[in-house]
Amino acid sequence: MPSLPFQIDLPRDWIIEAEAWQWVAVIGMAGAIALGLYGWNAGIAKRSTGQGLPGWGRWAMGLMRFCALGIMGFLLLEPLIQSVAYDEEKPVAIVLVDESASVLARTEATTADTLNAWSDALVQDLSQRGLEVERYGFAGELRPIVEGDSAFSWDGAQTNLNAAIRTLAPRIENRNVAGIVLASDGLINRGASPVYGVQWPNLPVWTVGLGDTTAVRDRWINTVNHNAVAYLGNAFPMQAFVESQGMEGQTGKLEVIHNGSIVASETWRTTGSSERTKLEFMLTAEATGLQKYTLRVAPTEDEYDTGNNQRTLYIDVLESRRIIACVGAAAHPDLGALRMALESLESYDVRAFDIASLRDPNDLTDVLNQADVVIAHNLFGKRWVGMQWTKLLAMNDLPVWWLAADASSWEALQGENDLGVQMTASGDLTQTHRARLNPAFSALEWPEGLAEVVREWPPFFGPFEQATWSPAWSTLAYRQFGDVETNDAFWGLRDASSGSKQI
């Protein structure tokens, strides 16, 4: 006889949370009603249900009525039936293989076929041991290997193990996973460090080393340290670390090239079979703008790979530090957080003001005349020197980041304003939501991985109202509620006819 997916044992699996008086009330009322309808003595019989029936017939009818009323009362006590369902799942083994091109570097042409054959043999062996096997490849992102396409392809330019693990974690959550087999050469060039930054699942991980460990005769630029920003006419440092392997007794030369000319160079002699050399330069910023510098190690005879002898970097040369004016209606944690973040960047000079405690209005006026960018926090609907802030900053033709973070600013946006953004007036309700970057936004090129990072930001707090944006605005980000994506914009960018921008 086939077994059911679950079993109910009566009365052991009944759960009834009822007091003693409730039981007495149910049984007593059922008995009283049955007795009233089918009484036994002659006086009651004349006016009771079942007249003409013999005594045993009225007793039978009364017992049936008592049972029916008792069952109805029992159901009013809201009984529950406890059941247990069993779902057996076979253990799952995860095979995660690094598909970056560095795995096959310095290897034979048949290495790819050998690795695919190893993968097939591993899957067969694990399957024979009673495990289900799921295979994934990763380079810049995770790629499931479906059954019809059993081959890995080692053509990725990146190795981002952190992104692969983050994508894999939801797929294996609450599943019977026996462990992860990770095959990689360990050359991580994107994402967090697998030692310190990767949030590994609480599972066993078996690692398999890939790649060629044979020492070859080679020299390459490992790391370059430099300032992101420099100022016109000033000297700035640059530090390079060059690795040499199998170059004992050989002379090396590093050149720094700017605008096609060699602006600095240094030579050294390698004394060991494996050596790291630190080279330092002081360069002068002679032109403003984003300047390109190329570091190049002169190739030597019989060097294995000359493609890693060059490194390109960019330095932003400014005439002076850019002034950012942070102006708020009152002191607010948002302004403090923005100020701390901007002050950590060398190229910005941050001046913060809150109108409520401003002592000398001339200080703010002077900064507004010098500022390159203004951050306006909760200034909607408020005035300065007799003029609305929106009109005042528009007259100065300054790029402005507008922030509406309180009820007074939201109320001001519900009426006519100079920005072309109007909110509906639906009451004092508020809500929290997350952000989703607009993939069609073309005025800026989003850095790689920023869209995923933005989705993990803490929730935003804002009004329940919907906003109507004029055609001059381009949407930067939409609201997202959990996994529900909307097209309700809450962050936009507008280009003024003069070229200044407003966010």
Short mmCIF file of C-alpha atoms in Angstrom, two decimals:
data_model
loop_
_atom_site.label_atom_id
_atom_site.label_comp_id
_atom_site.label_asym_id
_atom_site.label_seq_id
_atom_site.Cartn_x
_atom_site.Cartn_y
_atom_site.Cartn_z
CA MET A 1 0.00 0.00 0.00
CA PRO A 2 1.57 3.33 -1.01
CA SER A 3 2.33 5.66 1.88
CA LEU A 4 0.87 9.14 2.12
CA PRO A 5 3.19 12.20 1.99
CA PHE A 6 2.07 12.98 5.56
CA GLN A 7 0.32 11.16 8.39
CA ILE A 8 -2.21 12.29 10.98
CA ASP A 9 -2.52 10.32 14.23
CA LEU A 10 -5.74 10.94 16.13
CA PRO A 11 -6.19 12.26 18.74
CA ARG A 12 -2.49 12.76 19.49
CA ASP A 13 -1.99 15.44 16.80
CA TRP A 14 -4.98 17.58 17.84
CA ILE A 15 -4.11 20.96 19.30
CA ILE A 16 -7.00 22.57 21.25
CA GLU A 17 -6.40 25.65 23.34
CA ALA A 18 -9.62 25.82 25.39
CA GLU A 19 -10.35 26.46 29.05
CA ALA A 20 -12.30 23.99 31.20
CA TRP A 21 -15.33 26.28 31.38
CA GLN A 22 -15.48 26.38 27.59
CA TRP A 23 -15.72 22.61 27.46
CA VAL A 24 -18.45 22.65 30.14
CA ALA A 25 -20.34 25.32 28.21
CA VAL A 26 -20.21 23.37 24.92
CA ILE A 27 -21.25 20.05 26.44
CA GLY A 28 -23.83 21.63 28.74
CA MET A 29 -25.54 23.63 26.02
CA ALA A 30 -25.62 20.64 23.67
CA GLY A 31 -27.18 18.51 26.44
CA ALA A 32 -29.66 21.18 27.46
CA ILE A 33 -30.89 21.74 23.91
CA ALA A 34 -31.21 18.01 23.25
CA LEU A 35 -33.12 17.52 26.51
CA GLY A 36 -35.41 20.43 25.79
CA LEU A 37 -36.27 19.07 22.33
CA TYR A 38 -36.61 15.40 23.23
CA GLY A 39 -37.68 15.35 26.89
CA TRP A 40 -38.65 11.97 28.46
CA ASN A 41 -41.55 12.60 30.82
CA ALA A 42 -45.10 12.94 29.62
CA GLY A 43 -45.37 16.67 30.35
CA ILE A 44 -42.43 17.51 28.17
CA ALA A 45 -43.35 14.98 25.54
CA LYS A 46 -46.57 16.78 24.69
CA ARG A 47 -44.76 19.90 23.59
CA SER A 48 -41.42 18.41 22.48
CA THR A 49 -40.07 17.49 19.09
CA GLY A 50 -40.77 13.90 18.10
CA GLN A 51 -44.31 13.62 19.43
CA GLY A 52 -45.75 10.23 18.81
CA LEU A 53 -42.39 8.48 19.01
CA PRO A 54 -41.83 5.92 21.68
CA GLY A 55 -39.43 6.70 24.48
CA TRP A 56 -36.50 4.91 22.92
CA GLY A 57 -37.06 6.85 19.67
CA ARG A 58 -36.90 10.19 21.46
CA TRP A 59 -33.76 9.05 23.26
CA ALA A 60 -32.16 8.13 19.93
CA MET A 61 -33.13 11.44 18.33
CA GLY A 62 -31.92 13.36 21.40
CA LEU A 63 -28.57 11.55 21.31
CA MET A 64 -28.13 12.40 17.63
CA ARG A 65 -28.98 16.04 18.28
CA PHE A 66 -26.56 16.12 21.24
CA CYS A 67 -23.73 14.70 19.08
CA ALA A 68 -24.41 17.18 16.25
CA LEU A 69 -24.49 20.16 18.60
CA GLY A 70 -21.42 18.87 20.43
CA ILE A 71 -19.45 18.63 17.17
CA MET A 72 -20.49 22.18 16.19
CA GLY A 73 -19.42 23.49 19.60
CA PHE A 74 -16.16 21.57 19.34
CA LEU A 75 -15.42 23.27 16.03
CA LEU A 76 -16.12 26.66 17.63
CA LEU A 77 -13.18 25.95 19.95
CA GLU A 78 -10.94 26.22 16.82
CA PRO A 79 -9.10 22.92 17.03
CA LEU A 80 -5.91 22.48 14.99
CA ILE A 81 -4.38 19.37 13.46
CA GLN A 82 -0.61 19.12 13.61
CA SER A 83 0.97 17.40 10.62
CA VAL A 84 4.54 16.90 9.51
CA ALA A 85 5.55 16.77 5.84
CA TYR A 86 8.80 15.10 4.85
CA ASP A 87 10.66 16.10 1.67
CA GLU A 88 13.88 14.24 1.06
CA GLU A 89 16.57 16.11 -0.91
CA LYS A 90 19.78 14.57 -2.11
CA PRO A 91 23.00 16.34 -1.07
CA VAL A 92 24.32 18.80 -3.65
CA ALA A 93 27.97 19.41 -4.53
CA ILE A 94 28.92 22.77 -6.08
CA VAL A 95 31.83 22.84 -8.54
CA LEU A 96 33.08 26.42 -9.04
CA VAL A 97 35.76 26.89 -11.71
CA ASP A 98 37.77 30.03 -12.49
CA GLU A 99 37.29 30.90 -16.19
CA SER A 100 39.77 33.78 -16.41
CA ALA A 101 42.34 33.74 -19.19
CA SER A 102 45.20 33.69 -16.67
CA VAL A 103 44.43 30.03 -15.88
CA LEU A 104 45.72 28.94 -19.29
CA ALA A 105 48.60 31.43 -19.45
CA ARG A 106 52.00 29.71 -19.83
CA THR A 107 50.35 26.32 -20.35
CA GLU A 108 50.16 23.87 -23.22
CA ALA A 109 47.47 24.01 -25.88
CA THR A 110 45.78 20.88 -24.52
CA THR A 111 45.35 22.24 -20.99
CA ALA A 112 41.76 23.39 -21.64
CA ASP A 113 40.74 19.90 -22.78
CA THR A 114 42.50 18.37 -19.77
CA LEU A 115 40.63 20.64 -17.35
CA ASN A 116 37.28 19.90 -18.99
CA ALA A 117 38.00 16.17 -18.81
CA TRP A 118 38.90 16.56 -15.12
CA SER A 119 35.63 18.38 -14.52
CA ASP A 120 33.60 15.63 -16.23
CA ALA A 121 35.38 12.95 -14.24
CA LEU A 122 34.75 14.84 -10.98
CA VAL A 123 31.05 15.13 -11.76
CA GLN A 124 30.83 11.41 -12.56
CA ASP A 125 32.64 10.43 -9.36
CA LEU A 126 30.46 12.65 -7.15
CA SER A 127 27.30 11.38 -8.84
CA GLN A 128 28.30 7.79 -8.14
CA ARG A 129 28.62 8.74 -4.47
CA GLY A 130 24.97 9.81 -4.38
CA LEU A 131 25.40 13.57 -4.81
CA GLU A 132 23.78 15.92 -7.28
CA VAL A 133 26.37 18.16 -8.92
CA GLU A 134 25.94 21.75 -10.07
CA ARG A 135 28.74 23.41 -12.02
CA TYR A 136 29.44 27.11 -12.33
CA GLY A 137 32.15 29.12 -14.03
CA PHE A 138 33.18 32.61 -13.02
CA ALA A 139 35.35 35.42 -14.28
CA GLY A 140 33.70 38.84 -13.97
CA GLU A 141 30.43 37.20 -12.89
CA LEU A 142 28.92 33.79 -12.16
CA ARG A 143 27.93 31.60 -15.13
CA PRO A 144 25.92 28.37 -14.67
CA ILE A 145 27.18 25.44 -16.78
CA VAL A 146 24.05 23.78 -18.16
CA GLU A 147 23.97 20.08 -18.97
CA GLY A 148 23.89 20.61 -22.73
CA ASP A 149 26.99 22.84 -22.60
CA SER A 150 29.46 20.93 -20.47
CA ALA A 151 32.62 22.85 -21.43
CA PHE A 152 34.25 25.68 -19.54
CA SER A 153 35.80 28.57 -21.49
CA TRP A 154 38.86 30.37 -20.16
CA ASP A 155 38.52 33.76 -21.84
CA GLY A 156 37.60 36.11 -18.99
CA ALA A 157 39.60 39.30 -18.48
CA GLN A 158 38.63 39.56 -14.80
CA THR A 159 38.60 37.30 -11.75
CA ASN A 160 35.92 38.47 -9.30
CA LEU A 161 35.43 35.70 -6.75
CA ASN A 162 33.50 38.00 -4.43
CA ALA A 163 30.79 38.64 -7.05
CA ALA A 164 30.60 34.92 -7.84
CA ILE A 165 30.08 33.94 -4.19
CA ARG A 166 27.50 36.71 -3.67
CA THR A 167 25.52 35.49 -6.69
CA LEU A 168 25.87 31.85 -5.68
CA ALA A 169 24.75 32.31 -2.05
CA PRO A 170 21.01 32.88 -2.78
CA ARG A 171 20.98 29.91 -5.16
CA ILE A 172 22.11 27.47 -2.47
CA GLU A 173 20.38 29.02 0.54
CA ASN A 174 18.25 26.53 2.53
CA ARG A 175 19.40 23.65 0.36
CA ASN A 176 21.18 20.43 1.30
CA VAL A 177 24.63 21.47 0.03
CA ALA A 178 27.46 19.12 0.97
CA GLY A 179 30.24 21.57 0.03
CA ILE A 180 31.96 23.63 -2.65
CA VAL A 181 34.86 22.55 -4.87
CA LEU A 182 36.69 25.73 -5.93
CA ALA A 183 39.23 25.51 -8.76
CA SER A 184 41.18 28.73 -9.42
CA ASP A 185 44.65 30.13 -9.94
CA GLY A 186 44.04 32.61 -7.12
CA LEU A 187 44.85 35.70 -9.22
CA ILE A 188 41.99 37.95 -8.06
CA ASN A 189 41.91 41.32 -9.85
CA ARG A 190 38.36 42.49 -9.07
CA GLY A 191 36.21 42.60 -5.96
CA ALA A 192 37.03 41.91 -2.32
CA SER A 193 39.89 39.72 -1.14
CA PRO A 194 38.90 36.05 -0.74
CA VAL A 195 40.82 36.00 2.55
CA TYR A 196 39.24 39.01 4.25
CA GLY A 197 36.32 40.42 2.24
CA VAL A 198 34.35 37.52 0.74
CA GLN A 199 31.28 36.43 2.73
CA TRP A 200 31.70 32.68 2.39
CA PRO A 201 28.67 30.41 2.96
CA ASN A 202 28.85 28.27 6.10
CA LEU A 203 29.92 25.22 4.09
CA PRO A 204 33.07 23.14 3.57
CA VAL A 205 35.22 24.47 0.70
CA TRP A 206 37.78 22.28 -1.07
CA THR A 207 40.26 24.20 -3.23
CA VAL A 208 42.05 23.01 -6.36
CA GLY A 209 45.00 25.05 -7.65
CA LEU A 210 45.11 25.80 -11.39
CA GLY A 211 47.72 27.43 -13.61
CA ASP A 212 51.41 26.96 -14.24
CA THR A 213 53.78 27.42 -11.29
CA THR A 214 56.95 26.96 -13.33
CA ALA A 215 59.38 29.83 -12.75
CA VAL A 216 60.09 31.74 -15.97
CA ARG A 217 62.47 34.55 -16.90
CA ASP A 218 60.31 37.65 -16.65
CA ARG A 219 60.10 41.21 -15.34
CA TRP A 220 56.86 43.12 -14.78
CA ILE A 221 55.35 46.18 -13.06
CA ASN A 222 53.47 44.94 -10.02
CA THR A 223 52.14 48.10 -8.35
CA VAL A 224 52.18 51.85 -8.96
CA ASN A 225 51.36 54.30 -6.15
CA HIS A 226 50.48 57.87 -7.08
CA ASN A 227 48.23 60.80 -6.19
CA ALA A 228 44.86 60.95 -7.88
CA VAL A 229 45.06 64.75 -7.90
CA ALA A 230 47.93 67.19 -8.33
CA TYR A 231 48.09 70.98 -8.60
CA LEU A 232 49.53 73.01 -11.43
CA GLY A 233 53.22 73.82 -10.92
CA ASN A 234 53.61 71.51 -7.93
CA ALA A 235 55.74 68.39 -7.73
CA PHE A 236 54.01 65.11 -6.95
CA PRO A 237 55.46 61.68 -6.08
CA MET A 238 55.14 58.44 -8.00
CA GLN A 239 56.26 55.06 -6.69
CA ALA A 240 56.57 51.86 -8.74
CA PHE A 241 57.31 48.29 -7.65
CA VAL A 242 58.90 46.07 -10.32
CA GLU A 243 59.11 42.30 -9.91
CA SER A 244 62.04 40.38 -11.48
CA GLN A 245 62.18 36.61 -11.80
CA GLY A 246 65.14 34.72 -13.26
CA MET A 247 66.89 38.03 -13.99
CA GLU A 248 69.89 37.65 -11.69
CA GLY A 249 72.75 39.97 -12.75
CA GLN A 250 70.60 41.70 -15.42
CA THR A 251 70.12 45.47 -15.65
CA GLY A 252 66.60 46.88 -15.71
CA LYS A 253 65.33 50.27 -16.78
CA LEU A 254 62.00 51.97 -15.99
CA GLU A 255 60.81 54.96 -18.02
CA VAL A 256 57.97 57.40 -17.27
CA ILE A 257 56.39 58.77 -20.46
CA HIS A 258 54.10 61.82 -20.68
CA ASN A 259 52.78 63.27 -23.95
CA GLY A 260 55.13 61.00 -25.90
CA SER A 261 58.28 62.18 -24.09
CA ILE A 262 60.34 60.45 -21.41
CA VAL A 263 60.06 62.70 -18.33
CA ALA A 264 61.90 60.42 -15.89
CA SER A 265 63.84 57.13 -15.89
CA GLU A 266 65.92 54.97 -13.59
CA THR A 267 68.11 51.89 -13.98
CA TRP A 268 69.02 49.16 -11.50
CA ARG A 269 70.72 45.77 -11.40
CA THR A 270 68.94 42.65 -10.15
CA THR A 271 70.98 40.66 -7.62
CA GLY A 272 68.67 37.72 -6.87
CA SER A 273 66.70 35.13 -8.78
CA SER A 274 63.42 36.61 -7.49
CA GLU A 275 63.48 40.25 -6.48
CA ARG A 276 61.17 43.20 -5.93
CA THR A 277 62.54 46.69 -6.67
CA LYS A 278 61.04 49.97 -5.48
CA LEU A 279 61.57 53.00 -7.76
CA GLU A 280 60.53 56.53 -6.78
CA PHE A 281 60.11 59.66 -8.91
CA MET A 282 59.13 63.30 -8.32
CA LEU A 283 57.29 64.75 -11.31
CA THR A 284 56.00 68.27 -12.00
CA ALA A 285 52.43 69.04 -13.05
CA GLU A 286 52.84 71.30 -16.06
CA ALA A 287 49.29 71.35 -17.51
CA THR A 288 45.77 71.22 -16.13
CA GLY A 289 43.25 68.50 -16.85
CA LEU A 290 43.43 64.72 -16.80
CA GLN A 291 47.03 63.81 -17.60
CA LYS A 292 48.10 60.39 -18.88
CA TYR A 293 51.37 58.82 -17.73
CA THR A 294 52.80 55.55 -18.99
CA LEU A 295 55.38 53.52 -17.05
CA ARG A 296 57.42 51.15 -19.22
CA VAL A 297 60.09 48.60 -18.29
CA ALA A 298 62.64 48.06 -21.05
CA PRO A 299 62.43 44.44 -22.28
CA THR A 300 65.43 42.16 -21.89
CA GLU A 301 66.69 39.26 -23.97
CA ASP A 302 64.74 35.98 -23.64
CA GLU A 303 62.05 37.61 -21.47
CA TYR A 304 59.01 35.35 -21.26
CA ASP A 305 56.23 37.96 -21.44
CA THR A 306 56.75 41.60 -22.45
CA GLY A 307 53.03 42.41 -22.34
CA ASN A 308 53.21 43.09 -18.60
CA ASN A 309 56.08 45.58 -18.90
CA GLN A 310 53.81 48.60 -19.19
CA ARG A 311 51.30 50.35 -16.91
CA THR A 312 49.14 53.42 -17.69
CA LEU A 313 47.73 55.80 -15.07
CA TYR A 314 45.90 59.12 -14.99
CA ILE A 315 46.33 62.12 -12.68
CA ASP A 316 43.90 65.02 -12.50
CA VAL A 317 45.87 68.29 -12.45
CA LEU A 318 43.95 71.26 -11.01
CA GLU A 319 44.75 74.93 -10.76
CA SER A 320 43.39 74.91 -7.20
CA ARG A 321 41.10 72.87 -4.98
CA ARG A 322 37.42 72.96 -5.94
CA ILE A 323 35.20 74.68 -3.38
CA ILE A 324 31.98 72.91 -2.38
CA ALA A 325 29.46 74.88 -0.33
CA CYS A 326 27.22 72.70 1.86
CA VAL A 327 24.28 74.90 2.85
CA GLY A 328 21.47 73.58 5.05
CA ALA A 329 18.42 75.12 6.68
CA ALA A 330 19.65 73.67 9.99
CA ALA A 331 22.23 71.23 11.30
CA HIS A 332 21.47 67.74 10.00
CA PRO A 333 23.23 64.32 9.99
CA ASP A 334 23.01 64.23 6.18
CA LEU A 335 25.22 67.30 5.88
CA GLY A 336 27.69 65.89 8.38
CA ALA A 337 27.99 62.63 6.45
CA LEU A 338 28.44 64.44 3.12
CA ARG A 339 31.05 66.74 4.58
CA MET A 340 33.08 63.86 6.04
CA ALA A 341 32.99 61.98 2.73
CA LEU A 342 34.05 64.99 0.66
CA GLU A 343 36.79 66.12 3.04
CA SER A 344 38.47 62.74 2.62
CA LEU A 345 39.14 63.71 -1.03
CA GLU A 346 42.15 65.95 -1.52
CA SER A 347 40.73 67.87 -4.47
CA TYR A 348 37.79 69.40 -2.55
CA ASP A 349 37.63 72.32 -0.13
CA VAL A 350 34.34 71.90 1.76
CA ARG A 351 32.64 74.89 3.42
CA ALA A 352 29.56 74.02 5.51
CA PHE A 353 26.84 76.41 6.72
CA ASP A 354 23.51 75.99 8.49
CA ILE A 355 21.25 79.01 8.17
CA ALA A 356 19.66 78.60 11.61
CA SER A 357 22.95 79.31 13.45
CA LEU A 358 24.70 81.54 10.89
CA ARG A 359 26.27 84.56 12.59
CA ASP A 360 27.69 86.52 9.66
CA PRO A 361 25.68 86.36 6.41
CA ASN A 362 28.62 87.81 4.51
CA ASP A 363 30.60 84.60 5.09
CA LEU A 364 28.00 82.59 3.19
CA THR A 365 27.73 85.21 0.45
CA ASP A 366 31.50 85.20 -0.10
CA VAL A 367 31.61 81.40 -0.32
CA LEU A 368 28.70 81.30 -2.79
CA ASN A 369 30.60 83.71 -5.03
CA GLN A 370 33.66 81.41 -4.96
CA ALA A 371 31.98 77.99 -4.95
CA ASP A 372 32.24 75.52 -7.79
CA VAL A 373 29.34 73.38 -6.52
CA VAL A 374 26.55 73.94 -3.98
CA ILE A 375 24.84 71.24 -1.93
CA ALA A 376 21.45 72.69 -0.89
CA HIS A 377 19.82 70.76 1.96
CA ASN A 378 16.16 71.45 2.86
CA LEU A 379 16.20 74.91 1.25
CA PHE A 380 13.04 74.49 -0.83
CA GLY A 381 10.47 77.18 0.01
CA LYS A 382 12.99 79.21 2.03
CA ARG A 383 14.45 82.62 1.29
CA TRP A 384 17.84 84.29 1.58
CA VAL A 385 18.32 88.07 1.27
CA GLY A 386 14.65 88.30 0.25
CA MET A 387 14.87 85.78 -2.62
CA GLN A 388 13.92 82.14 -3.02
CA TRP A 389 16.98 79.86 -2.90
CA THR A 390 16.03 78.28 -6.22
CA LYS A 391 16.12 81.67 -7.96
CA LEU A 392 19.20 82.86 -6.08
CA LEU A 393 21.37 79.88 -7.07
CA ALA A 394 20.01 79.96 -10.62
CA MET A 395 21.18 83.58 -10.93
CA ASN A 396 24.68 82.55 -9.85
CA ASP A 397 24.63 79.79 -12.49
CA LEU A 398 26.06 77.21 -10.08
CA PRO A 399 25.80 73.41 -10.27
CA VAL A 400 23.49 72.46 -7.39
CA TRP A 401 22.65 69.21 -5.63
CA TRP A 402 19.20 69.72 -4.11
CA LEU A 403 18.20 67.53 -1.17
CA ALA A 404 14.64 67.44 0.19
CA ALA A 405 14.71 65.62 3.52
CA ASP A 406 11.96 67.18 5.66
CA ALA A 407 8.23 67.86 5.54
CA SER A 408 8.65 71.59 4.79
CA SER A 409 10.71 70.84 1.68
CA TRP A 410 8.21 68.23 0.50
CA GLU A 411 5.37 70.71 1.02
CA ALA A 412 7.22 73.34 -1.03
CA LEU A 413 7.61 70.85 -3.89
CA GLN A 414 3.86 70.24 -3.91
CA GLY A 415 3.33 73.75 -5.27
CA GLU A 416 4.67 75.59 -8.30
CA ASN A 417 8.47 75.93 -8.25
CA ASP A 418 11.35 76.89 -10.51
CA LEU A 419 12.86 73.40 -10.72
CA GLY A 420 10.10 71.70 -12.70
CA VAL A 421 9.52 68.99 -10.09
CA GLN A 422 6.08 68.73 -8.49
CA MET A 423 4.87 66.24 -5.93
CA THR A 424 1.33 65.10 -5.26
CA ALA A 425 -0.33 66.05 -1.96
CA SER A 426 -1.59 62.80 -0.44
CA GLY A 427 -1.13 63.54 3.25
CA ASP A 428 1.63 63.10 5.80
CA LEU A 429 2.43 59.46 4.98
CA THR A 430 6.08 58.45 4.60
CA GLN A 431 7.78 55.35 3.26
CA THR A 432 11.17 53.68 2.93
CA HIS A 433 12.54 52.42 -0.35
CA ARG A 434 15.77 51.36 -2.01
CA ALA A 435 17.42 52.74 -5.13
CA ARG A 436 17.78 51.30 -8.62
CA LEU A 437 20.03 53.10 -11.10
CA ASN A 438 18.52 53.97 -14.46
CA PRO A 439 20.34 51.71 -16.97
CA ALA A 440 19.34 54.05 -19.82
CA PHE A 441 21.01 57.10 -18.24
CA SER A 442 23.73 58.18 -20.68
CA ALA A 443 25.06 61.48 -19.31
CA LEU A 444 27.42 59.55 -17.03
CA GLU A 445 29.13 56.19 -17.40
CA TRP A 446 28.45 54.21 -14.23
CA PRO A 447 31.53 52.48 -12.75
CA GLU A 448 31.44 48.73 -13.03
CA GLY A 449 29.48 47.09 -10.22
CA LEU A 450 27.92 50.35 -8.98
CA ALA A 451 24.36 49.25 -9.83
CA GLU A 452 24.68 46.20 -7.56
CA VAL A 453 26.23 48.27 -4.76
CA VAL A 454 23.43 50.88 -4.92
CA ARG A 455 20.78 48.17 -4.50
CA GLU A 456 22.45 47.19 -1.21
CA TRP A 457 22.48 50.71 0.23
CA PRO A 458 20.39 51.22 3.40
CA PRO A 459 16.76 52.19 2.63
CA PHE A 460 15.91 55.81 1.84
CA PHE A 461 13.25 57.62 3.87
CA GLY A 462 10.89 59.88 1.97
CA PRO A 463 7.31 61.00 1.33
CA PHE A 464 4.60 58.70 0.06
CA GLU A 465 3.79 61.15 -2.75
CA GLN A 466 4.55 60.63 -6.42
CA ALA A 467 6.69 63.19 -8.29
CA THR A 468 6.15 64.64 -11.75
CA TRP A 469 9.35 65.69 -13.51
CA SER A 470 9.54 68.13 -16.40
CA PRO A 471 11.13 66.89 -19.66
CA ALA A 472 14.32 68.82 -18.79
CA TRP A 473 15.13 66.19 -16.15
CA SER A 474 16.88 62.89 -16.83
CA THR A 475 16.25 60.11 -14.32
CA LEU A 476 19.29 58.99 -12.34
CA ALA A 477 17.58 56.47 -10.06
CA TYR A 478 14.19 54.87 -9.48
CA ARG A 479 12.51 53.70 -6.30
CA GLN A 480 12.55 49.99 -5.55
CA PHE A 481 10.46 48.27 -2.87
CA GLY A 482 12.04 44.95 -1.96
CA ASP A 483 12.27 43.02 -5.23
CA VAL A 484 9.59 45.17 -6.90
CA GLU A 485 11.14 47.54 -9.44
CA THR A 486 9.23 50.74 -10.23
CA ASN A 487 9.63 53.57 -12.73
CA ASP A 488 9.01 56.18 -10.03
CA ALA A 489 12.02 58.53 -10.21
CA PHE A 490 13.34 60.10 -7.01
CA TRP A 491 16.77 61.27 -8.21
CA GLY A 492 17.32 63.20 -11.43
CA LEU A 493 19.74 65.46 -13.31
CA ARG A 494 18.92 68.61 -15.28
CA ASP A 495 21.18 70.48 -17.69
CA ALA A 496 20.72 74.24 -17.69
CA SER A 497 21.07 76.21 -20.92
CA SER A 498 24.28 77.73 -19.54
CA GLY A 499 25.83 74.30 -19.05
CA SER A 500 25.49 74.02 -15.25
CA LYS A 501 23.81 70.96 -13.85
CA GLN A 502 21.29 70.42 -11.08
CA ILE A 503 20.62 67.16 -9.24
#
